[in-house]
Coordinates of C-alpha atoms (C1' of nucleotides) in Angstrom, one line a residue:
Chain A
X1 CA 37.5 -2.5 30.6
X2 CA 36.8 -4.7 27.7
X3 CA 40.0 -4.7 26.2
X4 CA 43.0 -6.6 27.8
X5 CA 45.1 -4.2 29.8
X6 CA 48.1 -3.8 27.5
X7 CA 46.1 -2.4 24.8
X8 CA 46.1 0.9 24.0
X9 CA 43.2 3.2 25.0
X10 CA 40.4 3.3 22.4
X11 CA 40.2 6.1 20.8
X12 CA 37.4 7.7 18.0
X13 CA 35.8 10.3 16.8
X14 CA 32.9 12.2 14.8
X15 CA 34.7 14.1 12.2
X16 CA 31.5 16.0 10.2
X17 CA 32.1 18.7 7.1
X18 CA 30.5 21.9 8.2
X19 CA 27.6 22.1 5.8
X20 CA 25.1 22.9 8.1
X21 CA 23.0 20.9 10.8
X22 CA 24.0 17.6 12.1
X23 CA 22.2 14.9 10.7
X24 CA 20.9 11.7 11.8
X25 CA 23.4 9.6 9.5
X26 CA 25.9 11.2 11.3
X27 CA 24.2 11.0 14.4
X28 CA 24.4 7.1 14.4
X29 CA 28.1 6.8 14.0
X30 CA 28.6 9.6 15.9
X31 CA 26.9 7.3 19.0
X32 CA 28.3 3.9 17.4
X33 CA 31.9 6.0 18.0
X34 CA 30.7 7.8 21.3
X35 CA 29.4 4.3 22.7
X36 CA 32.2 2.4 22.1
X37 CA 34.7 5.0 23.7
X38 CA 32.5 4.8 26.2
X39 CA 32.6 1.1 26.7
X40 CA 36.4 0.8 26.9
X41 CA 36.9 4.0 29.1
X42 CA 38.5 5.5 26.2
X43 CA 38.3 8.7 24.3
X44 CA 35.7 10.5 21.9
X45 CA 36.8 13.7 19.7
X46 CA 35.2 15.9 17.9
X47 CA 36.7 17.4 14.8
X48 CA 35.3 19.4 12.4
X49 CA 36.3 19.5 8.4
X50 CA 37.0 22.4 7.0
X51 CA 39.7 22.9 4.9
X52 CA 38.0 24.0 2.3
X53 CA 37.7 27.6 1.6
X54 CA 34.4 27.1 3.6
X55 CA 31.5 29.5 4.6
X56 CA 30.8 30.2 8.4
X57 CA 31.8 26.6 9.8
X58 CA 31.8 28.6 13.2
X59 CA 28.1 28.7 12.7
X60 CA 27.8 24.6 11.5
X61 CA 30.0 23.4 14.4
X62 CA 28.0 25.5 16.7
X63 CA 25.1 23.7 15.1
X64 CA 26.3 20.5 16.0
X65 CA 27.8 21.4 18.9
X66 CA 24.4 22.1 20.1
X67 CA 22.4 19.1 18.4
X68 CA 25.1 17.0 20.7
X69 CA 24.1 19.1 23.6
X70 CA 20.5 17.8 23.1
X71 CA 21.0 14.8 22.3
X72 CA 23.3 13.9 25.6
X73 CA 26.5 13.1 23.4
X74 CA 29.5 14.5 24.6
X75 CA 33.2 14.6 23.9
X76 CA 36.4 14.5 24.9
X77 CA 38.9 17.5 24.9
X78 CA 38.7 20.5 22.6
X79 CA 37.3 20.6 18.9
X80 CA 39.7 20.6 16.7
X81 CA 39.8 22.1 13.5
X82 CA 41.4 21.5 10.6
X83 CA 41.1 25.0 9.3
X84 CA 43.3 26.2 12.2
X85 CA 46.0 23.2 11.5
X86 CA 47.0 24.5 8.5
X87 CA 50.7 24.7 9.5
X88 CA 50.6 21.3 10.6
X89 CA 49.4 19.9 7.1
X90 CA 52.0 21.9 5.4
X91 CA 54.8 20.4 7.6
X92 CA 53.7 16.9 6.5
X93 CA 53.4 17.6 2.9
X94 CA 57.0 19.2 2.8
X95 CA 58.3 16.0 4.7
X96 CA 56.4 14.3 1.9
X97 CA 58.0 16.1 -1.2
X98 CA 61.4 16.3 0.6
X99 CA 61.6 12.3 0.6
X100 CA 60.3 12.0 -3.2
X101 CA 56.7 10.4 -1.6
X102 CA 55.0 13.6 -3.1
X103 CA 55.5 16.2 -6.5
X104 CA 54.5 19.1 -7.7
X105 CA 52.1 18.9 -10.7
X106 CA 52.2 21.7 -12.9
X107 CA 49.0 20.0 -15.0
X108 CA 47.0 22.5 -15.9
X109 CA 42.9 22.3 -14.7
X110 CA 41.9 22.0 -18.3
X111 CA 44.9 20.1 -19.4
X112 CA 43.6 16.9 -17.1
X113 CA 39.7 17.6 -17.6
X114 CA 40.6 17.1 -21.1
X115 CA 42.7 14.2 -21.0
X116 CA 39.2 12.7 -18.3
X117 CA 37.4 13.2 -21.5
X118 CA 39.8 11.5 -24.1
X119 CA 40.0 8.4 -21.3
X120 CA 36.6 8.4 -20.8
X121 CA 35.7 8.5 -24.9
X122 CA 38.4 5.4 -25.2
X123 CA 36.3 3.7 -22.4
X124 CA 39.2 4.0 -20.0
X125 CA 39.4 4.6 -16.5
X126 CA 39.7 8.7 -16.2
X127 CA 42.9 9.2 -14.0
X128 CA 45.9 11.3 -14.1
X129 CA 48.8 9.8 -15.7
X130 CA 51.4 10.3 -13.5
X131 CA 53.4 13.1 -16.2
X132 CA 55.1 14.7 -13.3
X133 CA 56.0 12.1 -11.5
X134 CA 59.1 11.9 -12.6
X135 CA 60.0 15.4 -13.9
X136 CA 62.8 17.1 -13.6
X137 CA 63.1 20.1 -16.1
X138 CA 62.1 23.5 -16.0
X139 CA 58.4 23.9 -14.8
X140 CA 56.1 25.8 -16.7
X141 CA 55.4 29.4 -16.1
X142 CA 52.5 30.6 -14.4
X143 CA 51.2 27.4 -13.3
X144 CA 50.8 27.0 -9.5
X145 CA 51.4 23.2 -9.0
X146 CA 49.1 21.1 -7.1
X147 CA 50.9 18.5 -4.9
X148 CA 50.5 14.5 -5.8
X149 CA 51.4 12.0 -3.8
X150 CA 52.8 9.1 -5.6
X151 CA 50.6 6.1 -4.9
X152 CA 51.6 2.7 -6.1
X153 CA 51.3 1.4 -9.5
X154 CA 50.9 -1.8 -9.1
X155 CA 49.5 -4.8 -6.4
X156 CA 47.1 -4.2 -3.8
X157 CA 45.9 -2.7 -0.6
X158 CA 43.8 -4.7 1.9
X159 CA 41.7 -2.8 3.7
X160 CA 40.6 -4.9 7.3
X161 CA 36.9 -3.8 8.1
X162 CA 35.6 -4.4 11.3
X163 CA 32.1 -4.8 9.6
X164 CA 32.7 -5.7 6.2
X165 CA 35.9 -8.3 6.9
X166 CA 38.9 -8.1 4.6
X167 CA 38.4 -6.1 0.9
X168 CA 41.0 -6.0 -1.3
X169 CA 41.5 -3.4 -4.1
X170 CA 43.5 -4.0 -7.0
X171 CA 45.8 -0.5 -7.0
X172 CA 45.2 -0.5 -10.7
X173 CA 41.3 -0.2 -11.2
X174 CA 41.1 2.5 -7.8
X175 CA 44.1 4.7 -7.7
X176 CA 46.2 7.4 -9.4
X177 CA 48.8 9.9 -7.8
X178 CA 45.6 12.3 -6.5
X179 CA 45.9 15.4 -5.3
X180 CA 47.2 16.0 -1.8
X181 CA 47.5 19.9 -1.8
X182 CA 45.6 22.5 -4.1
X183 CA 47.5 24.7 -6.2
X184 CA 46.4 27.5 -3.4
X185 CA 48.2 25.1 -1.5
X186 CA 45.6 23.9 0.9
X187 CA 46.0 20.0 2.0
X188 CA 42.8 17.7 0.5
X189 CA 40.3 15.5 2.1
X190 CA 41.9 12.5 2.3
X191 CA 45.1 13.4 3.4
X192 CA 44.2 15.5 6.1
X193 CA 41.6 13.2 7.5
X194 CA 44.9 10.6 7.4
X195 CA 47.1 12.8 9.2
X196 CA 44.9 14.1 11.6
X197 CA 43.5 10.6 12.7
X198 CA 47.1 9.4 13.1
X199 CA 47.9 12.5 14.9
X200 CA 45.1 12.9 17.4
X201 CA 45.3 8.9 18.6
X202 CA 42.5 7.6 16.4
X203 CA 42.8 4.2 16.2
X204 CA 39.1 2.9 15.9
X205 CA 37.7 5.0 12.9
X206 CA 33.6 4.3 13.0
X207 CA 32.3 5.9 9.8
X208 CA 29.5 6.2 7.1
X209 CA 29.9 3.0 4.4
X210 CA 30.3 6.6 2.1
X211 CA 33.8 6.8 3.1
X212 CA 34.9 2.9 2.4
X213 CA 36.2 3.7 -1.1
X214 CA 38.5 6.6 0.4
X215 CA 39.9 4.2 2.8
X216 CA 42.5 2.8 0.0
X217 CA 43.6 6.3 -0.8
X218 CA 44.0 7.5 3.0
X219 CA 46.2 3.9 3.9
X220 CA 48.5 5.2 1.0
X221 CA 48.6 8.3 3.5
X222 CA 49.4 6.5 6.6
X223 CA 52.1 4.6 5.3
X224 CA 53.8 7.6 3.3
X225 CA 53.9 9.1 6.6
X226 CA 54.9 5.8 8.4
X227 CA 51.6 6.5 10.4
X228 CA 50.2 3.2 12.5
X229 CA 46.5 2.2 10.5
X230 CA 43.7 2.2 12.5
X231 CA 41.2 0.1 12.9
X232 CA 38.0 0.7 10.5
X233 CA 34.3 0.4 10.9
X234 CA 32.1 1.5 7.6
X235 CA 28.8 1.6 8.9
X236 CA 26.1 0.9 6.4
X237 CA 24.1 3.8 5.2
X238 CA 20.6 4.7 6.2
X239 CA 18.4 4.9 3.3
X240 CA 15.0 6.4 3.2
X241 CA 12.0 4.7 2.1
X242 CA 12.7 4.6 -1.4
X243 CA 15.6 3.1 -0.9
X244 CA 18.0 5.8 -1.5
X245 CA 20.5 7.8 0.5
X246 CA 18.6 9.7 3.3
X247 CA 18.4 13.7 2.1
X248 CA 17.6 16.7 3.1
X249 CA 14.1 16.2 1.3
X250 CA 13.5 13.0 3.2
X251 CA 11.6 14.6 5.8
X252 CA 13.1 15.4 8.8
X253 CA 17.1 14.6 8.6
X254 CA 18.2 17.8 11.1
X255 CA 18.4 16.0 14.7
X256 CA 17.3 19.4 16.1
X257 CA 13.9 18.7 14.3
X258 CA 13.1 15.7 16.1
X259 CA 13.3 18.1 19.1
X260 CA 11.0 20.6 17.5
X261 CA 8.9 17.7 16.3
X262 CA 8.6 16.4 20.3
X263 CA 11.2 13.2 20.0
X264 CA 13.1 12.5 23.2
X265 CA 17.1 11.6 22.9
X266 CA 16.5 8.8 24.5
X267 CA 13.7 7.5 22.2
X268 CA 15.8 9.4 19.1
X269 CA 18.9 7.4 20.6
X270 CA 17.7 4.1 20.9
X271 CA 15.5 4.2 17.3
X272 CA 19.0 4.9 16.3
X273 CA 21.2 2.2 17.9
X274 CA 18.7 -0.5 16.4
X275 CA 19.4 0.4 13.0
X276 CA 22.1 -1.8 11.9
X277 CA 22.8 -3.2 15.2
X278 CA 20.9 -5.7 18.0
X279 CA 21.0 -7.5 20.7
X280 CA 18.9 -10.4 20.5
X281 CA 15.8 -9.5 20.5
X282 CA 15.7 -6.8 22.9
X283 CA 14.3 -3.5 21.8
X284 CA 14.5 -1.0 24.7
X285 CA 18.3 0.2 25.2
X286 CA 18.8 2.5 27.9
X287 CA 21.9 4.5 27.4
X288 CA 23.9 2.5 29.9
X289 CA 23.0 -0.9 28.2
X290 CA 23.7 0.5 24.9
X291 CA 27.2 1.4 26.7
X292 CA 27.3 -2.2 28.6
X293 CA 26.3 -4.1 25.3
X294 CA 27.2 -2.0 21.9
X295 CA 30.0 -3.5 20.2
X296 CA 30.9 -1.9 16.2
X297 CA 32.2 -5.7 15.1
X298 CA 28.6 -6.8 15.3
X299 CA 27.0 -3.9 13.5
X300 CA 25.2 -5.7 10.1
X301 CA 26.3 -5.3 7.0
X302 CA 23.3 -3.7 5.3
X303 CA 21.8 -1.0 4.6
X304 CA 18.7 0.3 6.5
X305 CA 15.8 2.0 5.8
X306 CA 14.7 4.6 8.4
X307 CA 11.0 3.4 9.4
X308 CA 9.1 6.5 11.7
X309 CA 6.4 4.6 12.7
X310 CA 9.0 2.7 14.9
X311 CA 10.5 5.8 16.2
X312 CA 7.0 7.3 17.2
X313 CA 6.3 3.8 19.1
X314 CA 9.5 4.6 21.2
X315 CA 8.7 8.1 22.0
X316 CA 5.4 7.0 23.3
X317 CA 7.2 4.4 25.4
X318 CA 9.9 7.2 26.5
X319 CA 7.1 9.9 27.3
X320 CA 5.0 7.1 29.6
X321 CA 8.2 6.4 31.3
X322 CA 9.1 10.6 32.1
X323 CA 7.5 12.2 35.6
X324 CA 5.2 14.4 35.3
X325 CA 7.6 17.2 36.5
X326 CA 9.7 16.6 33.7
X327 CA 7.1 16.7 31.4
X328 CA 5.7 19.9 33.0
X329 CA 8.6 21.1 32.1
X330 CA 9.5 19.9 28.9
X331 CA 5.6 20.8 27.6
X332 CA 6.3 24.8 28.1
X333 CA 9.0 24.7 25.1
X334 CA 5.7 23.5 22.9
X335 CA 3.1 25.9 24.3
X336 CA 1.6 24.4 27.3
X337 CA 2.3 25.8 30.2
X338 CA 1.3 23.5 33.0
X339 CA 3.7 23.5 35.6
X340 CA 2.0 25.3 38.4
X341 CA -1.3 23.6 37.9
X342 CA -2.4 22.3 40.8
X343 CA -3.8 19.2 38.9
X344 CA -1.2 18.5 36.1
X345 CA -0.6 14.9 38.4
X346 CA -3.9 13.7 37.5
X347 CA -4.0 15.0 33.3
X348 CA -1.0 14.5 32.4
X349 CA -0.9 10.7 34.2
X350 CA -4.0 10.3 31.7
X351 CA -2.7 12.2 28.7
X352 CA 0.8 10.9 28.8
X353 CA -0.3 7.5 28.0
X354 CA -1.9 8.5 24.3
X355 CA 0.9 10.8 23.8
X356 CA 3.9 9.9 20.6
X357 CA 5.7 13.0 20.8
X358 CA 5.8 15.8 23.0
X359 CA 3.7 17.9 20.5
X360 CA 0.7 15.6 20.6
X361 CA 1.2 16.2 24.3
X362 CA 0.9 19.8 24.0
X363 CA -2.0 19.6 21.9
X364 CA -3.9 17.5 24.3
X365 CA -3.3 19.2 27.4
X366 CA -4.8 22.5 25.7
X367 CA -7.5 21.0 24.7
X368 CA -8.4 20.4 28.0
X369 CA -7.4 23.1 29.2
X370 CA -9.0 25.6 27.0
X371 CA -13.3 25.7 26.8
X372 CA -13.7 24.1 23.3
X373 CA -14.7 27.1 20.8
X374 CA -16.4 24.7 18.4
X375 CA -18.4 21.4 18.6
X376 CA -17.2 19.4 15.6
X377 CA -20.3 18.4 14.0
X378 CA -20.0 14.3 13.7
X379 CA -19.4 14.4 17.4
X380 CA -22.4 16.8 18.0
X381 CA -24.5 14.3 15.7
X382 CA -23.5 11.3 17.7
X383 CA -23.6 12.2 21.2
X384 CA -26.7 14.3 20.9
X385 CA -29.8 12.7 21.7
X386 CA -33.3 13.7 22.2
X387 CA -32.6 13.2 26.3
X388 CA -29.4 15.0 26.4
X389 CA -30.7 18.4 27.5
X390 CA -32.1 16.7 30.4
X391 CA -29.3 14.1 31.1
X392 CA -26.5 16.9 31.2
X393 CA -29.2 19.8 33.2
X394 CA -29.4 16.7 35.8
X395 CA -25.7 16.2 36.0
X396 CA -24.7 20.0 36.1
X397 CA -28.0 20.1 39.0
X398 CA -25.3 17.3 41.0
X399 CA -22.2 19.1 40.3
X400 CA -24.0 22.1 41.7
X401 CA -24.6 20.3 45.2
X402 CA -22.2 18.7 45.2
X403 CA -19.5 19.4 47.8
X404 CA -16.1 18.4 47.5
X405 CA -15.2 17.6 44.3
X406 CA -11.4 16.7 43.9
X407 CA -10.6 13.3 41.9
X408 CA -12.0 11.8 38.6
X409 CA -13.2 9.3 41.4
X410 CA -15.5 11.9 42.9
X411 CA -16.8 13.3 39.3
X412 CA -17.4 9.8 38.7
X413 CA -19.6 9.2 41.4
X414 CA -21.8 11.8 40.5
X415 CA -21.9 10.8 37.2
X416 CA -23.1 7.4 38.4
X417 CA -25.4 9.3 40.9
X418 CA -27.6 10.2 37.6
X419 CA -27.3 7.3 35.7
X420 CA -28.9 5.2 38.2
X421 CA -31.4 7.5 38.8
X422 CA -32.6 8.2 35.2
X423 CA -32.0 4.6 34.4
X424 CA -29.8 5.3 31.2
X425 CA -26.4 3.9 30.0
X426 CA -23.4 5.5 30.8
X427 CA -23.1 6.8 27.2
X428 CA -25.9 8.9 27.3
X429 CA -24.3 10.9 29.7
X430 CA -20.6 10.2 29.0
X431 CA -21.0 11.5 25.3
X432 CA -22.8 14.8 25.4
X433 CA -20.1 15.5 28.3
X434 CA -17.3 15.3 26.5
X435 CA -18.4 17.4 23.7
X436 CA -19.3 19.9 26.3
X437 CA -16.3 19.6 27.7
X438 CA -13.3 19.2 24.6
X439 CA -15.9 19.7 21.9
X440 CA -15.6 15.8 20.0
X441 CA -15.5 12.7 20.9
X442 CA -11.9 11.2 21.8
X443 CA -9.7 12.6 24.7
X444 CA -9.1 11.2 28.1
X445 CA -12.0 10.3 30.7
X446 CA -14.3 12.8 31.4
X447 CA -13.9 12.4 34.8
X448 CA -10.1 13.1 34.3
X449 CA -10.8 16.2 32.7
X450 CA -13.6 17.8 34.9
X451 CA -11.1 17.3 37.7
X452 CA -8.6 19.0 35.9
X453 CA -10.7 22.0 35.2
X454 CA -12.6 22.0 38.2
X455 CA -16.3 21.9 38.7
X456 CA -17.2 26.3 38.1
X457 CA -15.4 25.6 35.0
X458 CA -17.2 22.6 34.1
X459 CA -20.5 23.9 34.7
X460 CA -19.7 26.6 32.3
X461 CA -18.6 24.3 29.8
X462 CA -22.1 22.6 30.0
X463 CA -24.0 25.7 30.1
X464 CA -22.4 26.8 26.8
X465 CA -23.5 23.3 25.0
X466 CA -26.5 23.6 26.8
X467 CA -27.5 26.9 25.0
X468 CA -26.6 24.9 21.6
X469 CA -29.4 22.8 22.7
X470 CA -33.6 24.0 21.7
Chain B
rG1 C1' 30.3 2.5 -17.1
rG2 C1' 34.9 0.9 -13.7
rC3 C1' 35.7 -0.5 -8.6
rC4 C1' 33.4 -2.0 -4.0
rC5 C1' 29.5 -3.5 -0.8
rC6 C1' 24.8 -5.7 0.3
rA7 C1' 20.3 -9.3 -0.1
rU8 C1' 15.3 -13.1 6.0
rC9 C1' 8.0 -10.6 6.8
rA10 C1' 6.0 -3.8 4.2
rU11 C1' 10.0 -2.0 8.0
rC12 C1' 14.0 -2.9 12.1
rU13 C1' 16.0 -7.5 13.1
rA14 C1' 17.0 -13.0 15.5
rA15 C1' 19.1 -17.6 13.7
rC16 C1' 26.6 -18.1 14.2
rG17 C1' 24.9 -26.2 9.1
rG18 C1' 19.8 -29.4 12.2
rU19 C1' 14.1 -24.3 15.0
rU20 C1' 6.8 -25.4 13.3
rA21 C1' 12.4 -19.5 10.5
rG22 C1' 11.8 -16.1 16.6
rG23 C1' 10.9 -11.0 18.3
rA24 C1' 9.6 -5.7 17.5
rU25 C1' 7.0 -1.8 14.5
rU26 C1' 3.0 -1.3 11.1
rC27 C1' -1.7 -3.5 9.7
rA28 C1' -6.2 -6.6 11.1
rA29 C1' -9.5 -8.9 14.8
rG30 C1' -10.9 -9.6 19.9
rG31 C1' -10.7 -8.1 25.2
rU32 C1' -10.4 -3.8 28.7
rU33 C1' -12.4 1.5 28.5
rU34 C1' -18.6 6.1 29.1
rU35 C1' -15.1 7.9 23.9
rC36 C1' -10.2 8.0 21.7
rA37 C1' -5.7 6.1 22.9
rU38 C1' -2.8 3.1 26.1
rC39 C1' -2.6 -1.9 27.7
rC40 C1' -3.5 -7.4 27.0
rU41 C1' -4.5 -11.5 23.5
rU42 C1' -4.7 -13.4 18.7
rG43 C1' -3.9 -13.2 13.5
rC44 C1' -1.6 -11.8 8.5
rC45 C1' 3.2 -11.4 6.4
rA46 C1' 9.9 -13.4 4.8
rU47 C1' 14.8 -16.6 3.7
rA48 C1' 15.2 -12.7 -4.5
rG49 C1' 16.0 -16.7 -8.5
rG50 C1' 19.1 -20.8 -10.3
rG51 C1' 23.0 -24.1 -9.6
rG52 C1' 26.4 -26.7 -6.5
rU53 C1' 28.9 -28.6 -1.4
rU54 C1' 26.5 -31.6 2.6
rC55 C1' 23.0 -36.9 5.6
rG56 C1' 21.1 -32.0 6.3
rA57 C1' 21.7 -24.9 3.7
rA58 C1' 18.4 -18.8 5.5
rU59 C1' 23.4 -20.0 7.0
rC60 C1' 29.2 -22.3 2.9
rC61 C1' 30.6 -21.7 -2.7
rC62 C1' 29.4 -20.0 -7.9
rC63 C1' 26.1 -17.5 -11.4
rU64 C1' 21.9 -14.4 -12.3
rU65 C1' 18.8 -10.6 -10.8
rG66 C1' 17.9 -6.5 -7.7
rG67 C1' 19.6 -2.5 -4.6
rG68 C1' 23.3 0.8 -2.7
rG69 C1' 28.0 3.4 -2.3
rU70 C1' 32.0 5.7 -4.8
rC71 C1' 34.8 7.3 -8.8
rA72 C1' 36.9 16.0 -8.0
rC73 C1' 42.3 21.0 -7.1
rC74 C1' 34.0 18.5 -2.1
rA75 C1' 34.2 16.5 2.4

RNA sequence: GGCCCCAUCAUCUAACGGUUAGGAUUCAAGGUUUUCAUCCUUGCCAUAGGGGUUCGAAUCCCCUUGGGGUCACCA
């Protein structure tokens, strides 16, 4: 839509390792990748790495699968995975070897960690040195080869960033002939990730500044093959507070947590897209003008440090914004079942206000809906007053004539009904209320709450403070 | 350590050679509210340092410093 009509289809993807849950690193190029397909009507694949000898990726990609699910990400086509392209990999490699692009190494494991640690002790770049490059006697017995490719020795590769601009390496200080297929004879990392790309159509690769320095190596892939290079996008990491690379014992770094913890995706999603990338100064990004407006050749070039507070503030703006059906809804997942309330309109219009995450939500809406079991003792201290007993015996005396009682409006009234008639503030009754009712002294309005309960179950909560009271 | 990248308020960011360096979050104060929160208003807070280039630099160049990434038969 965005692109003239002759150019190709854009194409990315999210290609995670399967070590476990999906994280929110990934997360954010995974919708940097997902928006831009978006954008340009094109494509977004999944693929999942695992050609390692790896444990239970079924279980990790179902993970992610799932976080993606949540989230409101989704993709085009089948997952692929490497492990099941095995055959492919090997096709490629014995193209490789056939045209001399690739050799087998008979260097033994120790034999190169030793000669690392000789390089290394001379100050030297540690790197294989190429002894098999060129070999053409006998091989050594017993040794199952690993397969190099033969990289160049000498000059440069360019690397074109959409983010960063143009980097060029100098071949010398970055590269040896590495390791394209384990002496078991599974393909490696980079290569795979080179040939896959090529193979499924990727040719806008949005990915964590982690990878940049592989970039090098896998364009030595692409033109062995004679692939066509996409083009890149190295996103700048997340760091955590300290300034580091966000881990696993940064907090929260599972996207299914921020579900547990009450995030929405859309609050989760937007926190997200404004890390590393803007548009002017706006702050709220709906998922169709992240689509509209999200472009990966204006994401900044530095890092970022994830900041919660800013993600709560969102959440609170998302949860304002839901109905209160959805929230009904979503509040039973966190243990508060209001849906059939008949007055859930009127609390949760009040709660949802106050609320950052849907957990806070839950808390609050129990508390009102639940007789306090406690009085928390600064409360009772401060609301208490010598003419309580008699302010909240009046009160309960009006509630108990009272007719029809149905909206905070109506509570209200009654409340006013005694403060004019025993000449007092509205605190003196508005304070030893709500600790009859919730048991402290912060919530939503009184009146909002004994509407929500009703007034049988508001006289009892008076009635219980009441006896508190001698 | 080698290579690479980065550098504006505490944090996310705006500024694409000329602005009193703007917005948002956080924090503080005030207003609204029977409470707490929301909401509204106001305030505090930044161009890492040093050299250039230019009439003019946050912006371009160099150096320093600081931070980060990466250097596997992991991905």
């Amino acid at each position: 839509m965005h692109k003239k009509r002759l150019e190709p289809m854009v194409v990315t993807r999210f290609a995670p390792s399967p070590t476990g849950y999906l994280h929110i690193g990934g997360l954010r190029t995974a919708l940097f990748s997902w928006l831009w397909a978006r954008r340009n009507s094109g494509k977004f694949l999944l693929r999942i790495e695992d050609t390692d000898q790896s444990r239970n990726n079924e279980e990790a990609a179902k993970a992610i699968v799932e976080a993606f699910q949540w989230i409101g990400l989704d993709h085009d086509g089948e997952i692929l995975y490497q492990s099941k392209r095995m055959g492919l990999y090997q096709m490629y490699i014995d193209q490789l070897l056939e045209e001399g692009k690739a050799y087998k190494c008979y260097m033994s494991k120790t034999e190169l960690d030793a000669l690392r640690e000789e390089q290394s002790a001379r100050k030297e770049r540690p790197r294989y040195d190429g002894r098999y490059r060129d070999f053409t006697g006998t091989p050594p017995k017993g040794v199952d080869p690993v397969i190099r490719i033969k990289a160049p020795t000498k000059g440069t590769i360019t690397v074109f960033d959409g983010i960063k601009g143009e980097v060029v390496f100098n071949v010398d200080d970055i590269l040896d002939d590495f390791i394209i297929a384990r002496a078991d004879g599974t393909p490696t990392y980079n290569f795979v990730v080179a040939v896959d790309d090529a193979l499924m159509g990727i040719n806008e690769v949005i990915r964590g500044d982690d990878h940049f320095s592989n970039t090098p190596k896998q364009i030595v892939v692409y033109e062995a093959l004679g692939f066509k290079l996409p083009a890149f996008y190295h996103v700048p990491m997340i760091h955590n507070s300290n300034g580091k690379k966000l881990s696993k014992r940064d907090g929260a770094t599972d996207v299914m947590e921020y579900k547990r913890m009450g995030y929405q995706p859309e609050a989760l999603l937007n926190f997200l897209v404004r890390l590393g990338w803007s548009h002017g100064d706006q702050e709220i990004f709906s998922l169709e003008e992240m689509i509209r407006l999200f472009d990966p050749n204006t994401i900044n070039k530095s890092a970022s440090i994830y900041n919660p507070e800013k993600l709560d503030w969102l959440n609170g703006h998302y949860i304002k914004n839901l109905s209160n059906d959805t929230l009904a809804h979503e509040l039973e997942a966190y243990g508060a079942d209001i849906r059939s309330h008949d007055r859930k309109e009127i609390l949760l219009d009040a709660l949802k206000e106050r609320a950052k995450t849907l957990v806070d939500l839950a808390t609050m809406v129990n508390e009102v809906l639940s007789a306090p079991t406690e009085y928390d003792a600064k409360a009772f201290k401060k609301a208490i007053k010598p003419d309580s007993k008699a302010v909240l015996e009046a009160f309960a005396g009006k509630l108990k004539s009272a007719a029809e009682l149905h909206l905070p409006t109506d509570y209200h009234a009654q409340m006013e009904a005694v403060v004019n008639a025993m000449e007092i503030g509205f605190g003196k009754i508005g304070m030893p209320l709500r600790l009859a009712l919730v048991g402290k002294l912060a919530g939503p309005g009184v009146d909002v709450i004994m509407a929500t309960i009703g007034k049988t179950e508001t006289l009892a909560r008076i009635e219980t403070l009441l006896t508190h009271l001698d």
